[in-house]
Coordinates of C-alpha atoms and ligand atoms in Angstrom, one line a residue:
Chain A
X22 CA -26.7 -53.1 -63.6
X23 CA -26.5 -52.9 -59.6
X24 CA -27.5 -49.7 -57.9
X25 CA -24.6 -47.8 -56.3
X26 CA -24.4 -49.0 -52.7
X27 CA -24.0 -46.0 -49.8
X28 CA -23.5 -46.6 -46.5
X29 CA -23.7 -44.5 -43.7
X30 CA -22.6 -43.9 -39.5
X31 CA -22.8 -41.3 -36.4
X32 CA -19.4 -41.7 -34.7
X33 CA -19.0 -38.8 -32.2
X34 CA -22.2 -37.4 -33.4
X35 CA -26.0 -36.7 -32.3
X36 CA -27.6 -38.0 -35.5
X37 CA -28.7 -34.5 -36.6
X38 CA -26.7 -34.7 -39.9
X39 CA -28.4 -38.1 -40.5
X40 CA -31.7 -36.1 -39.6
X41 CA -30.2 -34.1 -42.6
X42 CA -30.0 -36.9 -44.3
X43 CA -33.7 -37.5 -44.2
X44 CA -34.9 -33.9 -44.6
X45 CA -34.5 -34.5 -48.5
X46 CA -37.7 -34.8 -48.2
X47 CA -39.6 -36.3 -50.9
X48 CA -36.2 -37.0 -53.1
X49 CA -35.5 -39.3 -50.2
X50 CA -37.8 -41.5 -52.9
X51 CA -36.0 -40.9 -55.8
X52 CA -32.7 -41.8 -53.3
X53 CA -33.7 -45.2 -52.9
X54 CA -34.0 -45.9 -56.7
X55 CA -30.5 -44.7 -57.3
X56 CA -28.8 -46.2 -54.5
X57 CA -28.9 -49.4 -52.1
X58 CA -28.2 -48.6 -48.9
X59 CA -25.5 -51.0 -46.7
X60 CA -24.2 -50.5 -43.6
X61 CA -26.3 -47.7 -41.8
X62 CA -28.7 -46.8 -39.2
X63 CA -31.0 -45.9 -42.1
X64 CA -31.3 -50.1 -42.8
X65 CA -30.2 -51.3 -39.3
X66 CA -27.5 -53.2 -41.6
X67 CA -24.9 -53.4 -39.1
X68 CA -21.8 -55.2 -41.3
X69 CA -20.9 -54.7 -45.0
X70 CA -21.5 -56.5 -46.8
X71 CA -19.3 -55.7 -49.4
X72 CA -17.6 -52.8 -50.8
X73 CA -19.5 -49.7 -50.7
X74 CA -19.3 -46.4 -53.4
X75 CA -20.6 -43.7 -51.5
X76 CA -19.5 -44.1 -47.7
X77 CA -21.4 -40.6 -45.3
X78 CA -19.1 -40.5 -42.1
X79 CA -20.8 -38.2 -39.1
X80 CA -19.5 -37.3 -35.8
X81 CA -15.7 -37.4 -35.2
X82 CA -13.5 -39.9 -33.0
X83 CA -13.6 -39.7 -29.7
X84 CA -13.1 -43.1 -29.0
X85 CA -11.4 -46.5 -29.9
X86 CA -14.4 -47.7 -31.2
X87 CA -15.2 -44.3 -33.6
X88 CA -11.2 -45.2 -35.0
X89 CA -12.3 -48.8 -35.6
X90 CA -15.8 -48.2 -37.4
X91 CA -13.8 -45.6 -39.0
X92 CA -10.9 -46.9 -40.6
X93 CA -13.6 -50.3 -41.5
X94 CA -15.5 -47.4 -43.6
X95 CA -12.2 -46.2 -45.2
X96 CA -11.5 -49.9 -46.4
X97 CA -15.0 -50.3 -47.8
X98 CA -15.6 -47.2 -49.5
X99 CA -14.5 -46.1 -52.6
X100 CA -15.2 -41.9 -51.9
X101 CA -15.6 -41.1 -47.7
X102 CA -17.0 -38.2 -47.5
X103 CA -17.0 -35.9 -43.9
X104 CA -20.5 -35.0 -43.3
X105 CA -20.8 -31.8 -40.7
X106 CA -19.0 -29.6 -38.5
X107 CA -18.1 -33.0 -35.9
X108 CA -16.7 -35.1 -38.7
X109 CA -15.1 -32.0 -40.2
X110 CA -13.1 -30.4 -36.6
X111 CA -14.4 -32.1 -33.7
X112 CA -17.9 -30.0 -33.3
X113 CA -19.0 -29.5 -30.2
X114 CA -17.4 -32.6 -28.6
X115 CA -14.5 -30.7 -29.4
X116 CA -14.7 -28.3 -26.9
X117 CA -13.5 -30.9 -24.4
X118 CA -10.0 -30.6 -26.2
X119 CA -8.6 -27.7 -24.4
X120 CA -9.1 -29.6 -21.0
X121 CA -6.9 -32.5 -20.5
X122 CA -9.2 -36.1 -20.2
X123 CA -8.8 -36.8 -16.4
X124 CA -10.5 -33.3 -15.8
X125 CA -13.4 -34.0 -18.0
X126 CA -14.0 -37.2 -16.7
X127 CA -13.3 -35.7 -12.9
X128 CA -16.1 -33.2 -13.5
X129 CA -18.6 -35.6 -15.5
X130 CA -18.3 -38.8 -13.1
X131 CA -17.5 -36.9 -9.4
X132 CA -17.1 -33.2 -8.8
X133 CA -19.9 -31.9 -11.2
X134 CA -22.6 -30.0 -9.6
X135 CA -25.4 -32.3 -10.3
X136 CA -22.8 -35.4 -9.9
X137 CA -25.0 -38.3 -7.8
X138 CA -22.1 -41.0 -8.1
X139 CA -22.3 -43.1 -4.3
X140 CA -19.7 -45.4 -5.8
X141 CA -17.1 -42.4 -6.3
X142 CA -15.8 -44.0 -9.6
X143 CA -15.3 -43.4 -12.6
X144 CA -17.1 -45.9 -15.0
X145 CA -14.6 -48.5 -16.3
X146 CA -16.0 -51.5 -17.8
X147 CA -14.6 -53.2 -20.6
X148 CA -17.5 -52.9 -22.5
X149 CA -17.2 -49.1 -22.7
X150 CA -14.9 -47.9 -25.7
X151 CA -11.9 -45.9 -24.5
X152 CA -11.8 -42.4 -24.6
X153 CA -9.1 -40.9 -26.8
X154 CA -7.3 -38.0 -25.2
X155 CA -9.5 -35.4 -27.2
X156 CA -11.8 -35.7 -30.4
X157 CA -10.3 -36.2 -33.6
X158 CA -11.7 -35.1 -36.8
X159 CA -12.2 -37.6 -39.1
X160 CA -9.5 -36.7 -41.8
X161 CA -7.0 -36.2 -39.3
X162 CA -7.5 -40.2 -38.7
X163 CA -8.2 -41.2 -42.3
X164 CA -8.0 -40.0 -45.6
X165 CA -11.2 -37.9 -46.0
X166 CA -12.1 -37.7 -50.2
X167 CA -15.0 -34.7 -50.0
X168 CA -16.2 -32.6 -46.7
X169 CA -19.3 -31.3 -46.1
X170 CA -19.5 -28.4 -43.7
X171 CA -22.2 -27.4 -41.4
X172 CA -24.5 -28.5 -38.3
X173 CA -26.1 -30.1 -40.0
X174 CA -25.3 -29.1 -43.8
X175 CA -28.4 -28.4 -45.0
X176 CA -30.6 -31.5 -46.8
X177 CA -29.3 -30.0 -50.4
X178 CA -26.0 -30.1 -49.6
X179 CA -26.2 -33.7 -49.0
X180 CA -28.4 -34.4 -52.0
X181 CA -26.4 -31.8 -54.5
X182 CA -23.8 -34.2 -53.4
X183 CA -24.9 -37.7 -53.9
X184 CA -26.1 -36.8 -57.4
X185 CA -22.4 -35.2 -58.9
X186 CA -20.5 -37.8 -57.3
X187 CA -23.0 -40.6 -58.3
X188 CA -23.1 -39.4 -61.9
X189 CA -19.1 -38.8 -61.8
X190 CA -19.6 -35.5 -61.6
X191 CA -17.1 -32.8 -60.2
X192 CA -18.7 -31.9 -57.0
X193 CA -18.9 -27.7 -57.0
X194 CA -20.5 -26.8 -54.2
X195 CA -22.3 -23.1 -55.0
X196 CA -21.8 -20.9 -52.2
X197 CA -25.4 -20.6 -50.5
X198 CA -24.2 -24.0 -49.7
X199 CA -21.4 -24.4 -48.1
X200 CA -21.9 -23.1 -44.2
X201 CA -20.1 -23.6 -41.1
X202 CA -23.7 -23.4 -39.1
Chain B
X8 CA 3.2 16.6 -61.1
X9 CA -0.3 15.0 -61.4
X10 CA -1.7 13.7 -59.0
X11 CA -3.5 11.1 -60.8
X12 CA -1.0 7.9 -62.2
X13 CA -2.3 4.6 -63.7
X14 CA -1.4 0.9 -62.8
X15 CA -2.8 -2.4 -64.0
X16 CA -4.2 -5.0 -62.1
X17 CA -4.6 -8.5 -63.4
X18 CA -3.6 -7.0 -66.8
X19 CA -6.9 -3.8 -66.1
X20 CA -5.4 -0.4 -66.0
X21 CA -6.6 1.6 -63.6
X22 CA -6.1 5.1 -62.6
X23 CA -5.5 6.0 -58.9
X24 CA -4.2 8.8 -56.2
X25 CA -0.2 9.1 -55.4
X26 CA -0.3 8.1 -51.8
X27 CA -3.1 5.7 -52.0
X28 CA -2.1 1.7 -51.1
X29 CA -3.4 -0.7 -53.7
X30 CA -5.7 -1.6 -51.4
X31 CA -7.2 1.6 -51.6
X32 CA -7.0 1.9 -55.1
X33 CA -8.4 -1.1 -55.9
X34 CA -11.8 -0.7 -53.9
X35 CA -11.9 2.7 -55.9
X36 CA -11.7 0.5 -58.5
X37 CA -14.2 -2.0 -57.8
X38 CA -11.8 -4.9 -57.3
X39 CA -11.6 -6.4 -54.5
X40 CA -8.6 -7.7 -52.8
X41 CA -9.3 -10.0 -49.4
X42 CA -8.2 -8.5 -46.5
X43 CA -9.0 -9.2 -42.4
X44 CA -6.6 -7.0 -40.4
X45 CA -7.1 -3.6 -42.6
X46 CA -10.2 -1.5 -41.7
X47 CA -11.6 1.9 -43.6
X48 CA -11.5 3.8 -40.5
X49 CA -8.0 2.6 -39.1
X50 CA -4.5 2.7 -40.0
X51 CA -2.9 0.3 -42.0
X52 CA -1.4 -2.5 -39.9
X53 CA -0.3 -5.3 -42.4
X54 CA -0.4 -8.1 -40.4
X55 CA -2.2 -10.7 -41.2
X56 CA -1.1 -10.9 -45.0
X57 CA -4.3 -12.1 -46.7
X58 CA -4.5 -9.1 -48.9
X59 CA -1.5 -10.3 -50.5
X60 CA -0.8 -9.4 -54.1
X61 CA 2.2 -9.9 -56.3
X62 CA 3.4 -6.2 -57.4
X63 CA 6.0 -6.7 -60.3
X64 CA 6.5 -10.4 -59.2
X65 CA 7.3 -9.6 -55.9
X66 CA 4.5 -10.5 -52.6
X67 CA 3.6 -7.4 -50.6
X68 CA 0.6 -6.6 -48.5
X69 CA -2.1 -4.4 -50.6
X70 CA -3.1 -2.6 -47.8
X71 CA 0.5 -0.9 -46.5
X72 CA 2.1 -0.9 -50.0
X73 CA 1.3 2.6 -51.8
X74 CA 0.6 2.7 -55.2
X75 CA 3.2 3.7 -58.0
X76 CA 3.0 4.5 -61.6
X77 CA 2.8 1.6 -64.1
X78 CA 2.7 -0.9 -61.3
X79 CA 1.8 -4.3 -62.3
X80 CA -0.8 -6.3 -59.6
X81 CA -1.2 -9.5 -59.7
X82 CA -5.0 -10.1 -57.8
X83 CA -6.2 -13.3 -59.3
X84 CA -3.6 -16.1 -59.6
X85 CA -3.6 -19.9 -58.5
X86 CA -0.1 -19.1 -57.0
X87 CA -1.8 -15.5 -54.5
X88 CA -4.9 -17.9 -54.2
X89 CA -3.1 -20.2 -52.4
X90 CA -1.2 -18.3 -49.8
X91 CA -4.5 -16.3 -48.7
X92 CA -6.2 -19.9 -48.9
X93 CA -3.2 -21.5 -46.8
X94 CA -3.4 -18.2 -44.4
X95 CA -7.5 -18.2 -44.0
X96 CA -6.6 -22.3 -43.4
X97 CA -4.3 -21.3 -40.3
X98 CA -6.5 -18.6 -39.2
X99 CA -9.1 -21.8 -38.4
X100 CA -6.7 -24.4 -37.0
X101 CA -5.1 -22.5 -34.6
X102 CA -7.8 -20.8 -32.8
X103 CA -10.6 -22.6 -31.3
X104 CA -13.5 -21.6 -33.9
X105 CA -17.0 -23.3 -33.6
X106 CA -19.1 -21.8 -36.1
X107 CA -22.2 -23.7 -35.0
X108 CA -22.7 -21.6 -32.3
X109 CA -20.5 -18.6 -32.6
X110 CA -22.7 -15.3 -32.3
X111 CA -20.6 -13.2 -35.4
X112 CA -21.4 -16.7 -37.5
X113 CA -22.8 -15.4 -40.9
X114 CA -21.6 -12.0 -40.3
X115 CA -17.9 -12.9 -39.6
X116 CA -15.1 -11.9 -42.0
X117 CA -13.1 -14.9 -41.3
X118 CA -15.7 -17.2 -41.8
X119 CA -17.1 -15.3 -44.9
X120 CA -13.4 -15.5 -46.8
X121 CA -13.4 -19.5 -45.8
X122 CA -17.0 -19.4 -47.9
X123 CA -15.6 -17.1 -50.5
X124 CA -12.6 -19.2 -51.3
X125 CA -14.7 -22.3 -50.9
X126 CA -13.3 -24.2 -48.3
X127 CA -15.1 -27.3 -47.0
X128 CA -12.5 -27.9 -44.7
X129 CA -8.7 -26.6 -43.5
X130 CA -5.9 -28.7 -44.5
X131 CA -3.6 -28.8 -41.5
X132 CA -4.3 -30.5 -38.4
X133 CA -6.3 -28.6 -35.3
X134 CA -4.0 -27.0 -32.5
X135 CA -7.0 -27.0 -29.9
X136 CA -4.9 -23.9 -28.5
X137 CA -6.1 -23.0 -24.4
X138 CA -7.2 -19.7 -25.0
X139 CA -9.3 -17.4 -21.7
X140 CA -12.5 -16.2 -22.1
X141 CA -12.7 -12.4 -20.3
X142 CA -16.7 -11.9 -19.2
X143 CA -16.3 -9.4 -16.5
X144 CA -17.9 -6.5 -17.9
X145 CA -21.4 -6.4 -17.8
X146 CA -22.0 -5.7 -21.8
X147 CA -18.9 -7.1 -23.3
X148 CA -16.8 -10.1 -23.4
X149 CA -13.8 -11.3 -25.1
X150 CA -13.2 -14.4 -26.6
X151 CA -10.0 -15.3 -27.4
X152 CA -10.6 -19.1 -28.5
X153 CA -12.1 -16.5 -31.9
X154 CA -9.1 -13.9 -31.8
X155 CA -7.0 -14.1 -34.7
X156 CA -4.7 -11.3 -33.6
X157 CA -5.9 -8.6 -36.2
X158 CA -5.0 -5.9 -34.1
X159 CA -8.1 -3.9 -35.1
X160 CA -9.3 -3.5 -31.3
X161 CA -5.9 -2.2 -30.6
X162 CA -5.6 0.8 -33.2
X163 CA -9.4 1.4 -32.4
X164 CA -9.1 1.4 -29.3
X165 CA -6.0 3.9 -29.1
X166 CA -6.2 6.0 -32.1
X167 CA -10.4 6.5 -32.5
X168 CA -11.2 6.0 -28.8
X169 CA -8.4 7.2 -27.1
X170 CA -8.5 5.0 -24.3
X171 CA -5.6 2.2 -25.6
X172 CA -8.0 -0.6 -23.7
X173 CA -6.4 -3.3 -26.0
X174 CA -2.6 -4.4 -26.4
X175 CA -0.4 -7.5 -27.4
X176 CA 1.4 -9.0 -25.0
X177 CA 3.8 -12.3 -25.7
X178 CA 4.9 -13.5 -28.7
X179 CA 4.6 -16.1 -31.1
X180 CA 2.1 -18.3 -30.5
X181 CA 1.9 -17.3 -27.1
X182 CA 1.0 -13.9 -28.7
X183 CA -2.6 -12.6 -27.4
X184 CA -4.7 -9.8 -26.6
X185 CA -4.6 -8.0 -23.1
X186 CA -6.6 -5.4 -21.6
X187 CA -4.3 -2.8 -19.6
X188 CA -1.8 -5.0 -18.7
X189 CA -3.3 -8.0 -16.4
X190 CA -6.6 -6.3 -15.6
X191 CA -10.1 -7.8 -16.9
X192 CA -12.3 -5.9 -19.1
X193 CA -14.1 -4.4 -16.3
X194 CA -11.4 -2.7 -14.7
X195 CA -11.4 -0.8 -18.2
X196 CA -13.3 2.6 -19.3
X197 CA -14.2 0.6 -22.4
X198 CA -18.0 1.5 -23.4
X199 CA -20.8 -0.3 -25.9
X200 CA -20.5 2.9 -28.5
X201 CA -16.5 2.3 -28.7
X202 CA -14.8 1.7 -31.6
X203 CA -13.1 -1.1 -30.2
X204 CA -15.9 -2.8 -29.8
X205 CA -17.8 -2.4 -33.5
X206 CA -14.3 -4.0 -35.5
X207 CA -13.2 -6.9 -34.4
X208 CA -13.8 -9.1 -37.7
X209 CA -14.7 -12.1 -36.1
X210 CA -16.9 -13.1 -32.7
X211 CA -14.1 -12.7 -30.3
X212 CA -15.4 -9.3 -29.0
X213 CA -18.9 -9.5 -28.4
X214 CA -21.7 -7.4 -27.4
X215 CA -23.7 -9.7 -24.2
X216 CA -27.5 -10.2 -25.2
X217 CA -27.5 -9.3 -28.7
X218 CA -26.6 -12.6 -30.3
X219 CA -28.7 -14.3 -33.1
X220 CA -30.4 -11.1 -33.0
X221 CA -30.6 -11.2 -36.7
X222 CA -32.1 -15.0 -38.4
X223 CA -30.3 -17.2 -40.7
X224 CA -30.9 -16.2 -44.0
X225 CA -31.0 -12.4 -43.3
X226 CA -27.2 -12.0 -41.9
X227 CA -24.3 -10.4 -43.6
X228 CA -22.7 -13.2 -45.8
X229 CA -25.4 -15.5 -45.8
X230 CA -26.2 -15.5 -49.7
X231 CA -23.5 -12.8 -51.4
X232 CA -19.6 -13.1 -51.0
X233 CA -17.5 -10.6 -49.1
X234 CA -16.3 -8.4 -50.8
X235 CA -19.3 -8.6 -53.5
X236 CA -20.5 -4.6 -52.6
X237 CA -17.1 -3.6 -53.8
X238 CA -16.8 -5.6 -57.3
X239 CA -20.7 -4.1 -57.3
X240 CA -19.1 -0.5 -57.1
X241 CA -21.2 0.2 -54.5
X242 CA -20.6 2.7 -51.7
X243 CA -18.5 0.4 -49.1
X244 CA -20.0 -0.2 -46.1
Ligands
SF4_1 S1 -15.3 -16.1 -35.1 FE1 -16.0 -16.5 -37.2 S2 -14.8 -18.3 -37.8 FE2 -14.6 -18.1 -35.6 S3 -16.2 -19.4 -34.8 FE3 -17.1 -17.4 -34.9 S4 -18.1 -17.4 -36.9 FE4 -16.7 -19.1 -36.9
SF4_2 S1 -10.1 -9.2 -30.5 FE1 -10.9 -9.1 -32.5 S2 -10.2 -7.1 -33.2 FE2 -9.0 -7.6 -31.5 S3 -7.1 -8.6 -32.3 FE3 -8.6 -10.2 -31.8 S4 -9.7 -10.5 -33.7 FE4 -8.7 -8.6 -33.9
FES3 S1 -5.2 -6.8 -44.8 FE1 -3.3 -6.4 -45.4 S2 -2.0 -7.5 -44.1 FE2 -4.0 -7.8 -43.3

């Protein structure tokens, strides 16, 4: 029989719930014989390549292109599951939320303190996704099967959960592991 | 008349003190009903409807309704679990609250009930409310991006302290907490040993330079439930 396939992405995240990911530690072993990985910066496999069981969604949306990778996760996995505080309400890209976009950008690209920005623009290339007008968790985009809180949730979170839903389990969370921090 | 009278909660008599609130009665008792606005050492101020029960089928707030004789509470029901899940669910959307690197995280009611009931995540959609930050004391700030209106800095503040530092002002969602009108928290007499400043259940009033103080692993909530000293019978504290 096939291994399970899991597939994995950073949208509006820094990669620490993929470091996470990795800080199974040595189960990371016993990972690889239960599962095939697809897409995922784990592999470098940048396409599916078919449908997926197991898809681990990090970072919110904050841009056209999160939405997109997004909503091509939703149609390829069977459970999507919000790993960490980004995916779950924004994180800390959130905080941008309360101040409307032109200010951010404003303060990022020409009035900031440190600003050195000769042109006076504000980057616009077509090859830079758009900005949405504030960070969207991921379930408020798509429908969201499991979340898993915190930043990052800690390495057994992420492995208590892999093993219940890959053995059709109920996943119960006990409550040493389900943390906002 | 005695003094003493019994009532049953989720179906366990119990015996308590005319004049007592279920509330009361309860933590006597060892059960222990959710709550975020009441507080031991203040009055009762029923707001924020968490400790909800249903006393002979009917909702009412544990913490302002007194006790009577052969009242029947209902504590533990999918039906009361839902509204305080649904309430603690709101609490989260429409304040700004980012636990990763809130200074009450681990030892913040708010966040402890969201671990007690379970909840991976809130089921309505974020408000990303504007909420002002007051840092103009030297020792204290306010956050109100954390504030989830339980009044406790208010009562504190005017019934233990005697200074009445804190008040509401607006309404609705517009609803917040001011310091003496339009001032900032400097132009106040509020001091590190008030009241005021020890309650608030979450990190919206803070103490400056004392954060993280105590590690992960070691803080409040971190490995037993709220409310776990009282179904323990313990002393509250
Ligand atoms: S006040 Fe509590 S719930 Fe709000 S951010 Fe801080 S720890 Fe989290
Ligand atoms: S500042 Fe704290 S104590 Fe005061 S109303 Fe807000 S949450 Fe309650
Ligand atoms: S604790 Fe009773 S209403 Fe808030």
């Amino acid at each position: 029989m096939a291994k399970p396939k899991v597939a994995t992405t950073s949208l509006c995240g820094c990669f620490g719930c993929h470091m996470s990911i990795l800080d199974i530690d040595d189960r990371i072993l016993k990972l690889v014989e239960l599962v095939d990985f697809d897409k995922s910066p784990i592999d470098d496999i940048k396409e599916f390549t078919g449908p997926v069981d197991i898809g681990l969604i990090e970072g919110g949306c904050a841009n056209e292109e999160n939405v997109r990778v997004l909503q091509d996760f939703r149609k390829h996995c069977k459970i999507l599951i919000s790993v960490g505080d980004c995916a779950i309400n924004g994180g800390i890209p959130a905080m941008r939320n309360m101040i409307p976009l032109k200010e951010c950008l404003e303060e990022a690209y020409l009035n900031g303190p440190t600003v050195h920005n000769p042109s006076g623009k504000i980057p616009n290339d077509v090859e830079i996704p758009l900005l949405l007008n504030k960070v969207y968790p991921a379930h408020e985009v798509v429908k969201i099967d499991y979340h898993l809180p915190g930043c990052p949730p800690p390495a057994d979170t992420i492995w208590e959960a892999l093993v219940a839903l890959l053995n059709n389990k109920q996943l119960d969370l006990p409550y040493e592991l389900i943390k906002y921090d | 008349m005695s003094d003493t009278i019994t009532l049953t909660i989720d179906g366990k008599e119990i015996t308590a003190k005319r004049g007592q609130t279920i509330l009361q009665a309860a933590d006597a008792a060892g059960i222990y009903i959710p709550r975020l606005c009441a507080h031991d050492d203040l009055s009762a101020h029923g707001s924020c409807r968490v400790c909800t029960v249903m006393v002979n089928g009917r909702p009412q707030a544990a913490c302002t309704q007194s006790v009577a004789d052969g009242m029947i509470v209902e504590n533990e029901s999918d039906q009361i679990r839902n509204i305080r899940r649904n309430l603690i669910d709101m609490l989260f959307v429409e304040g700004n609250h980012f636990c990763m690197f809130c200074e009450k995280s681990g030892n913040c009611e708010l966040q402890a009930l969201a671990y007690r009931f379970g909840i991976t995540a809130p089921k309505y959609p974020y408000l990303y409310p504007q909420r002002e930050l007051d840092a103009s004391h030297p020792d204290i700030f306010i956050d109100r991006n954390r504030c989830i209106l339980c009044g406790r800095c208010v009562r504190a503040s005017r019934d233990v302290d005697g200074k009445t530092v804190f008040e509401f002002v607006g309404r609705g969602a517009e609803k917040r907490v001011a310091v003496n009108a339009e001032a900032t928290l400097r132009d106040t007499k509020i001091a590190l040993t008030d009241k005021a400043v020890d309650v608030c259940p979450v990190g919206a009033i803070i103490i400056k330079r004392v954060g993280y103080k105590v590690p992960v692993g070691q803080r409040l909530y971190d490995h037993e439930p709220i409310g776990s000293n009282i179904e323990k019978g313990a002393k509250k504290g």
